[in-house]
PDB file of C-alpha atoms (C1' of nucleotides) in Angstrom:
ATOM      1  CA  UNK U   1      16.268  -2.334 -25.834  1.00 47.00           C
ATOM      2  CA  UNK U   2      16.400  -5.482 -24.505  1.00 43.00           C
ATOM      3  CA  UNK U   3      18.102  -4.375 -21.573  1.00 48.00           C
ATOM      4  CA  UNK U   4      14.898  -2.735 -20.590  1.00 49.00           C
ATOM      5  CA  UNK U   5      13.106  -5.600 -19.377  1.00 51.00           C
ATOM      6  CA  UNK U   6      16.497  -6.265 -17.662  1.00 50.00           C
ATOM      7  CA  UNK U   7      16.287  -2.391 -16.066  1.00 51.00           C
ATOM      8  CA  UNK U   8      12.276  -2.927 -15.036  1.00 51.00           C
ATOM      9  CA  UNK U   9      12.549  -5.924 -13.423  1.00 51.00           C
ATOM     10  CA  UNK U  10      16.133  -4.192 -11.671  1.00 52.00           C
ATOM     11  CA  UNK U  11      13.974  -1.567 -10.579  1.00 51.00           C
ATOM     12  CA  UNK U  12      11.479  -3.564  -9.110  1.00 52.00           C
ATOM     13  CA  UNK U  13      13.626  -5.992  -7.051  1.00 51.00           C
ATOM     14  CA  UNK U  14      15.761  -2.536  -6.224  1.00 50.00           C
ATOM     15  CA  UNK U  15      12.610  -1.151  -4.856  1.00 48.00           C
ATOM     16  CA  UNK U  16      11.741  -3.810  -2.903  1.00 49.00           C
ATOM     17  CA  UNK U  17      14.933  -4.668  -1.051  1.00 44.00           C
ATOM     18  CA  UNK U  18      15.366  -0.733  -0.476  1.00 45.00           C
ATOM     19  CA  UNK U  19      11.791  -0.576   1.242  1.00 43.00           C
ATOM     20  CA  UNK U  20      12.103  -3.591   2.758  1.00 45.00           C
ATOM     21  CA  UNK U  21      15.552  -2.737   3.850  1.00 42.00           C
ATOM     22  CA  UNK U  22      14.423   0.506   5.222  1.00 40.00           C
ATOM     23  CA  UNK U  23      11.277  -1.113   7.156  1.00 37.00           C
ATOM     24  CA  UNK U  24      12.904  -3.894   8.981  1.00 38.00           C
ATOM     25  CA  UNK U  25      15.968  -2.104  10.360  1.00 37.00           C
ATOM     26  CA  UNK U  26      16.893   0.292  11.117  1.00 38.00           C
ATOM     27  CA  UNK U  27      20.991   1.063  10.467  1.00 40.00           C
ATOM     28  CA  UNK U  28      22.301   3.714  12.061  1.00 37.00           C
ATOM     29  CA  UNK U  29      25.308   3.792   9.404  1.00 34.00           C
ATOM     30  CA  UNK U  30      22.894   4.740   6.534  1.00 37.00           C
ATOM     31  CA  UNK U  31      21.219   7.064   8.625  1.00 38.00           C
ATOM     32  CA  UNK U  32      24.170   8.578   9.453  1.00 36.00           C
ATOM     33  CA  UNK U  33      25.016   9.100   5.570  1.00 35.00           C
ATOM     34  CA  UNK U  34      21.331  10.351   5.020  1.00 36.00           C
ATOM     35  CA  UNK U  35      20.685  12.897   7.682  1.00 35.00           C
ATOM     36  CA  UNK U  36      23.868  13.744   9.359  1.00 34.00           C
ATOM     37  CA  UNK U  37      25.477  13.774  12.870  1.00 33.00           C
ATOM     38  CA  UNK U  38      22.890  16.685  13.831  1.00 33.00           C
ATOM     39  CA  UNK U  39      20.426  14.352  13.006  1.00 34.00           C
ATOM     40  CA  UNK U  40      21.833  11.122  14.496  1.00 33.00           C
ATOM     41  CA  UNK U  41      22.419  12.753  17.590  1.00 33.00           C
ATOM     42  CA  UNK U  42      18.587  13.561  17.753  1.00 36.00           C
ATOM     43  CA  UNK U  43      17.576  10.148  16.842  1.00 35.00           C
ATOM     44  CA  UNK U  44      20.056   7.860  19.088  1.00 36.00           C
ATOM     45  CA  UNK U  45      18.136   6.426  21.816  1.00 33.00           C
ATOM     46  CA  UNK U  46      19.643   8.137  24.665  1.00 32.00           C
ATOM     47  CA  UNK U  47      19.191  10.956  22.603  1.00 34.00           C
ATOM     48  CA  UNK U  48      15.823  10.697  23.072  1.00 34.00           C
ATOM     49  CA  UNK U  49      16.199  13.560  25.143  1.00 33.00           C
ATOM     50  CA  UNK U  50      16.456  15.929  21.947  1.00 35.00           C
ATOM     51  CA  UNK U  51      12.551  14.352  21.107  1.00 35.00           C
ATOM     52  CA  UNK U  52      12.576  15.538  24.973  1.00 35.00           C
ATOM     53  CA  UNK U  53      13.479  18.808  24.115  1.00 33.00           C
ATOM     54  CA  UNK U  54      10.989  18.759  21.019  1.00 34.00           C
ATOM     55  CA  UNK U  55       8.945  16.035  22.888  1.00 34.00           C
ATOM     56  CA  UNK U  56       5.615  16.886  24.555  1.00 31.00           C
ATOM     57  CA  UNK U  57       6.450  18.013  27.622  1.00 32.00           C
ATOM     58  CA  UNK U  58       9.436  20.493  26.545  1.00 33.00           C
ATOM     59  CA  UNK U  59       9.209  21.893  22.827  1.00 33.00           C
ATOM     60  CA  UNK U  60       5.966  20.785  21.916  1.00 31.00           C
ATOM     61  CA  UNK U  61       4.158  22.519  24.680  1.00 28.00           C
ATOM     62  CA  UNK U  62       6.057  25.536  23.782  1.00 30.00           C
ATOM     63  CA  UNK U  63       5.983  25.164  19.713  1.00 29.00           C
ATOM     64  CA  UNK U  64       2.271  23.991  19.808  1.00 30.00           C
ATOM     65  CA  UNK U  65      -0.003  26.462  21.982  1.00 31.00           C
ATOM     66  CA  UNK U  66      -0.224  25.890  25.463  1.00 30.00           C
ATOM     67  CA  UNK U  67      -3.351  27.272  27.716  1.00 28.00           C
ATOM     68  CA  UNK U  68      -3.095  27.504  30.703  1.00 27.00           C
ATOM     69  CA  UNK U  69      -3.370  24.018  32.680  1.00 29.00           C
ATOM     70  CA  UNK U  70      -3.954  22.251  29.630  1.00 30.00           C
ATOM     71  CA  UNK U  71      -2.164  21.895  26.791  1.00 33.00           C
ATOM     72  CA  UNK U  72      -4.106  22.689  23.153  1.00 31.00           C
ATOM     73  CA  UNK U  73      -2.961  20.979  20.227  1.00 34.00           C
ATOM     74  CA  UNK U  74      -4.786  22.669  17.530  1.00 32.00           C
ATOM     75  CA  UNK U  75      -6.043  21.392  14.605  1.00 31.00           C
ATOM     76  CA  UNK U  76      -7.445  17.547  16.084  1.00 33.00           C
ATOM     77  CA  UNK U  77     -10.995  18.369  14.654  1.00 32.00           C
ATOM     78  CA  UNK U  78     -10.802  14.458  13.986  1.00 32.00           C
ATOM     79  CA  UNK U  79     -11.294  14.716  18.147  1.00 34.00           C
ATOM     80  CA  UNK U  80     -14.319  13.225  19.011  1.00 34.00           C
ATOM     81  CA  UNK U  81     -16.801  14.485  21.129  1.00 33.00           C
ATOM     82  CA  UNK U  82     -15.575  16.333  24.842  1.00 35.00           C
ATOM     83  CA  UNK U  83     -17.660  13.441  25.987  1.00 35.00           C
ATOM     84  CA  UNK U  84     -15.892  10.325  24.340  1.00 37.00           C
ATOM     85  CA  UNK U  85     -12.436  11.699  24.755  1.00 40.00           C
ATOM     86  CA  UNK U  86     -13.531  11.890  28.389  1.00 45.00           C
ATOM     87  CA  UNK U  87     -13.771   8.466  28.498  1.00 53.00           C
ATOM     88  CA  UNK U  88     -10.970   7.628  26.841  1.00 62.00           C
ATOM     89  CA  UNK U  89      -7.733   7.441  28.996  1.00 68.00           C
ATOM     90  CA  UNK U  90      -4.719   9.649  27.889  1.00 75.00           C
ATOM     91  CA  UNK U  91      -1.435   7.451  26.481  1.00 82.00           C
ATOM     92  CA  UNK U  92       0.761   7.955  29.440  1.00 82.00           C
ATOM     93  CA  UNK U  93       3.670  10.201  28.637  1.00 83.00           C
ATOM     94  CA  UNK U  94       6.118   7.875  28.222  1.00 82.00           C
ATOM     95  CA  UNK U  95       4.339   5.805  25.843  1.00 82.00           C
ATOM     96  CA  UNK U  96       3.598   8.863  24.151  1.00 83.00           C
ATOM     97  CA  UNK U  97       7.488   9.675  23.675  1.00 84.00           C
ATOM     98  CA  UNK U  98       7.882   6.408  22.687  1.00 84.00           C
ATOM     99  CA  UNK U  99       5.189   6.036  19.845  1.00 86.00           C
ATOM    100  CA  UNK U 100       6.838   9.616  18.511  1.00 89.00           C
ATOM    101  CA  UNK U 101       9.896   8.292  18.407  1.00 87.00           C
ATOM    102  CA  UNK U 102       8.667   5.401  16.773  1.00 87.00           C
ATOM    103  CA  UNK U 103       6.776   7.641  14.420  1.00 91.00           C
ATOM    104  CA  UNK U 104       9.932   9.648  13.530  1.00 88.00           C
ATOM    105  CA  UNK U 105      11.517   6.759  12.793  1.00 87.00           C
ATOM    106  CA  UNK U 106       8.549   5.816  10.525  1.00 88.00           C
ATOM    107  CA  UNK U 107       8.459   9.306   8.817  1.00 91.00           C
ATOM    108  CA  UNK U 108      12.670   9.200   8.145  1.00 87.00           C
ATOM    109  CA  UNK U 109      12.200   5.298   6.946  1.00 86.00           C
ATOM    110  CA  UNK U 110       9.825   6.541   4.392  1.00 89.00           C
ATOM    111  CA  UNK U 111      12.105   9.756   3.088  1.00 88.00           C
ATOM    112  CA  UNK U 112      15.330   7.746   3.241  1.00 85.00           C
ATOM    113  CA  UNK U 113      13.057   5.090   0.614  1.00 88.00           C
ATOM    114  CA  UNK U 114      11.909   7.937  -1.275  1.00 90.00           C
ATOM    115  CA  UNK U 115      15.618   9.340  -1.502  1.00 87.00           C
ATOM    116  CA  UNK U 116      16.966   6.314  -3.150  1.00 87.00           C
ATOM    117  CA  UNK U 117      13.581   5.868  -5.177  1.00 90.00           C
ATOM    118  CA  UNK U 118      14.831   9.436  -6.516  1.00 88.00           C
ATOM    119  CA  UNK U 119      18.028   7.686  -7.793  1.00 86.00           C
ATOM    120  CA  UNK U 120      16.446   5.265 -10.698  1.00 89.00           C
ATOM    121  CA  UNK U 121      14.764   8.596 -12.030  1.00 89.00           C
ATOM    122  CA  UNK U 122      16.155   9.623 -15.222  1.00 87.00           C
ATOM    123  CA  UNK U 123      17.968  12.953 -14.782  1.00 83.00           C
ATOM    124  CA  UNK U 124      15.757  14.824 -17.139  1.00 83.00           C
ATOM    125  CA  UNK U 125      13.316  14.851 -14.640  1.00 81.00           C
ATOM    126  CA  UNK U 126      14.708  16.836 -12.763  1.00 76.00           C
ATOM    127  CA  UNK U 127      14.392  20.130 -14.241  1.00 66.00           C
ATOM    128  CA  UNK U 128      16.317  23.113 -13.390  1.00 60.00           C
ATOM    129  CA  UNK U 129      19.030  20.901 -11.452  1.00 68.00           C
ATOM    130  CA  UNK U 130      16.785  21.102  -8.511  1.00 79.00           C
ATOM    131  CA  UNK U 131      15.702  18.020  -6.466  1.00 84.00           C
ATOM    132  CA  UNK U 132      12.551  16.314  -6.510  1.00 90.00           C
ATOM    133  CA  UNK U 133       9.957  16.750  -4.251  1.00 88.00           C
ATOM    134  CA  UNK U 134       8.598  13.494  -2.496  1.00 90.00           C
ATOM    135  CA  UNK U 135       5.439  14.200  -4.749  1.00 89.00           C
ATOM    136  CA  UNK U 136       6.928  14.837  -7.445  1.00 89.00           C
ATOM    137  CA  UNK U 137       9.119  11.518  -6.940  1.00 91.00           C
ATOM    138  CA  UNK U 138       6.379   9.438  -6.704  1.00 91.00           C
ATOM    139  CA  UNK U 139       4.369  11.086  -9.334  1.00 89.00           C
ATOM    140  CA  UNK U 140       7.544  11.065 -11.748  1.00 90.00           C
ATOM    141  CA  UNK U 141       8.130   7.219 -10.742  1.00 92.00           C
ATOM    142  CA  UNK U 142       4.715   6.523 -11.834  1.00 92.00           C
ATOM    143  CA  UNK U 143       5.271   7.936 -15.137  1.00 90.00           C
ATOM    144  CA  UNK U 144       8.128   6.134 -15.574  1.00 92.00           C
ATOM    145  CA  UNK U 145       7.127   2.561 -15.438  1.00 94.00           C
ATOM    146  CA  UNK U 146       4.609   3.746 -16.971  1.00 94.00           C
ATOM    147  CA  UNK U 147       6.607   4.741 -20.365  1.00 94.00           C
ATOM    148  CA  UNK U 148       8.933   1.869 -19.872  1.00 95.00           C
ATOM    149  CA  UNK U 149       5.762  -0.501 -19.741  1.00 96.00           C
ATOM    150  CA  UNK U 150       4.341   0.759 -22.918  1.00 96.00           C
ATOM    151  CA  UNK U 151       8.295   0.942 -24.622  1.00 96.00           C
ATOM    152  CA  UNK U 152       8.122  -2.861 -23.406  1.00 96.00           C
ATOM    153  CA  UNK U 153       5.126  -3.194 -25.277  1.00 95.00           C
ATOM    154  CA  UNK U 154       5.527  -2.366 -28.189  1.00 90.00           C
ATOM    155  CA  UNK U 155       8.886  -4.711 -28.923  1.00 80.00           C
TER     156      UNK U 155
ATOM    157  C1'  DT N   1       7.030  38.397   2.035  1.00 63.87           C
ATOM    158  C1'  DA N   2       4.119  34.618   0.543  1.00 63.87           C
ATOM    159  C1'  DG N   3       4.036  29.997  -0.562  1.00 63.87           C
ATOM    160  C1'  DG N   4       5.985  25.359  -0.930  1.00 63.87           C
ATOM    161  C1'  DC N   5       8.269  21.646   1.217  1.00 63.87           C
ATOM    162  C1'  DC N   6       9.640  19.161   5.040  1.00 63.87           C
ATOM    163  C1'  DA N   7      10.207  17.219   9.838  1.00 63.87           C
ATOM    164  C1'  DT N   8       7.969  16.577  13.891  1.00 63.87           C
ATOM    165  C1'  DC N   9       4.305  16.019  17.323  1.00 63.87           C
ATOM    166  C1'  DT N  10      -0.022  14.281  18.413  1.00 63.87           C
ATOM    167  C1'  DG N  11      -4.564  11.767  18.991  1.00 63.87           C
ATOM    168  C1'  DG N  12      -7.454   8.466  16.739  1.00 63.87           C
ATOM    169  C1'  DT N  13      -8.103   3.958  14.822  1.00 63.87           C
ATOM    170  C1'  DC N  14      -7.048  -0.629  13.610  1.00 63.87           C
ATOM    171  C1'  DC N  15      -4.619  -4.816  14.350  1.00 63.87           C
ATOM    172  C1'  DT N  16      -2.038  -8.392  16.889  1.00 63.87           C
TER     173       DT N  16
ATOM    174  C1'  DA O   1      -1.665  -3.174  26.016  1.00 63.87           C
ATOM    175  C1'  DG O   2       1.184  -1.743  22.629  1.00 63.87           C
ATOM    176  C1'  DG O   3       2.699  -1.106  17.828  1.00 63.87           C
ATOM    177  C1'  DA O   4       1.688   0.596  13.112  1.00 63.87           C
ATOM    178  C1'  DC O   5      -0.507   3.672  10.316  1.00 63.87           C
ATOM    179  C1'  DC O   6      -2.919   7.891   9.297  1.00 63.87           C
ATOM    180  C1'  DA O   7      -4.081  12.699   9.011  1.00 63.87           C
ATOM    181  C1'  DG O   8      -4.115  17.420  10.898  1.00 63.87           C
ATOM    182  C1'  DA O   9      -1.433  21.137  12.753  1.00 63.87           C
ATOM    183  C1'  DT O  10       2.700  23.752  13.473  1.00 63.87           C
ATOM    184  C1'  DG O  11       7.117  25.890  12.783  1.00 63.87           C
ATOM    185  C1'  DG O  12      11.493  26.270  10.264  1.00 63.87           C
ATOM    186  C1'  DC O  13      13.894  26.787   6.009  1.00 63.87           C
ATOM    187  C1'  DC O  14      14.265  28.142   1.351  1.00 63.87           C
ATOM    188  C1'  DT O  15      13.089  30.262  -3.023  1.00 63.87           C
ATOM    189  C1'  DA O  16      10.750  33.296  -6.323  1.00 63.87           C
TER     190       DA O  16
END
DNA sequence: TAGGCCATCTGGTCCT
DNA sequence: AGGACCAGATGGCCTA
């Protein structure tokens, strides 16, 4: 039982150096152990031209709906007016490949910290041998500290 | 087959 | 100007 201050505050520095980790740099090892060649390959810079292939101008114009001479992405009620976005000058498309790169790299930073986050669960709560969700991750996690906060409490 | 989860793309907004 | 973050949409995969 005394450990468990020991395990909290293990958890905590863990946590932090993990997230940290995973939002500074960007290791192409670990990424390699998390996703995969299939993945890497899509990610490496030069392989930038897989985000081609699901990049604007090649997948994404096919997977999203395309119109004619302009391309609709649906579901952008956040768009503003016709009028403002009129005024507004459209990201160029290489800036646009870059900030979704940049954005995948984002998206995978935040799963790869939510994978190990997984790890300091307790096994039971994973029921039925099946994974965690992300939600469920951070919503377990939560409960967690919370029990080990109040187990910490009352010693 | 429907529904859940996930990865990805994208435009908007805020910040440096 | 460009990067980071956010939220909506879409399509693929998997399971009940």
């Amino acid at each position: 039982m005394e450990n468990l201050s020991e395990d909290i505050a293990d958890l905590d520095s863990e946590i932090d150096v993990v997230t940290s980790r995973m939002l500074s740099e960007w290791d192409w090892k670990a990424q390699e152990r998390a996703f995969g060649k299939k993945d890497l390959e899509s990610t490496s810079p030069e392989s930038s031209f897989d985000s081609m292939c699901s990049s604007p101008e090649m997948s994404s114009r096919s997977r999203h709906q395309s119109f004619g001479h302009f391309s609709y992405v649906p579901g952008h009620s956040r768009t503003p007016s016709a009028t403002s976005q009129k005024n507004k000058p459209k990201m160029s498309t290489k800036r646009r490949m870059k900030a979704s790169e940049r954005e995948k790299m984002r998206m995978r930073s935040l799963a790869e910290a939510l994978h190990q986050l997984r790890d300091y669960l307790p096994p039971d709560y994973s029921k039925r041998g099946q994974p965690l969700t992300k939600i469920q991750t951070l919503k377990y996690t939560i409960e967690y500290i919370n029990e080990l906060s109040d187990m910490l409490n009352h010693t």
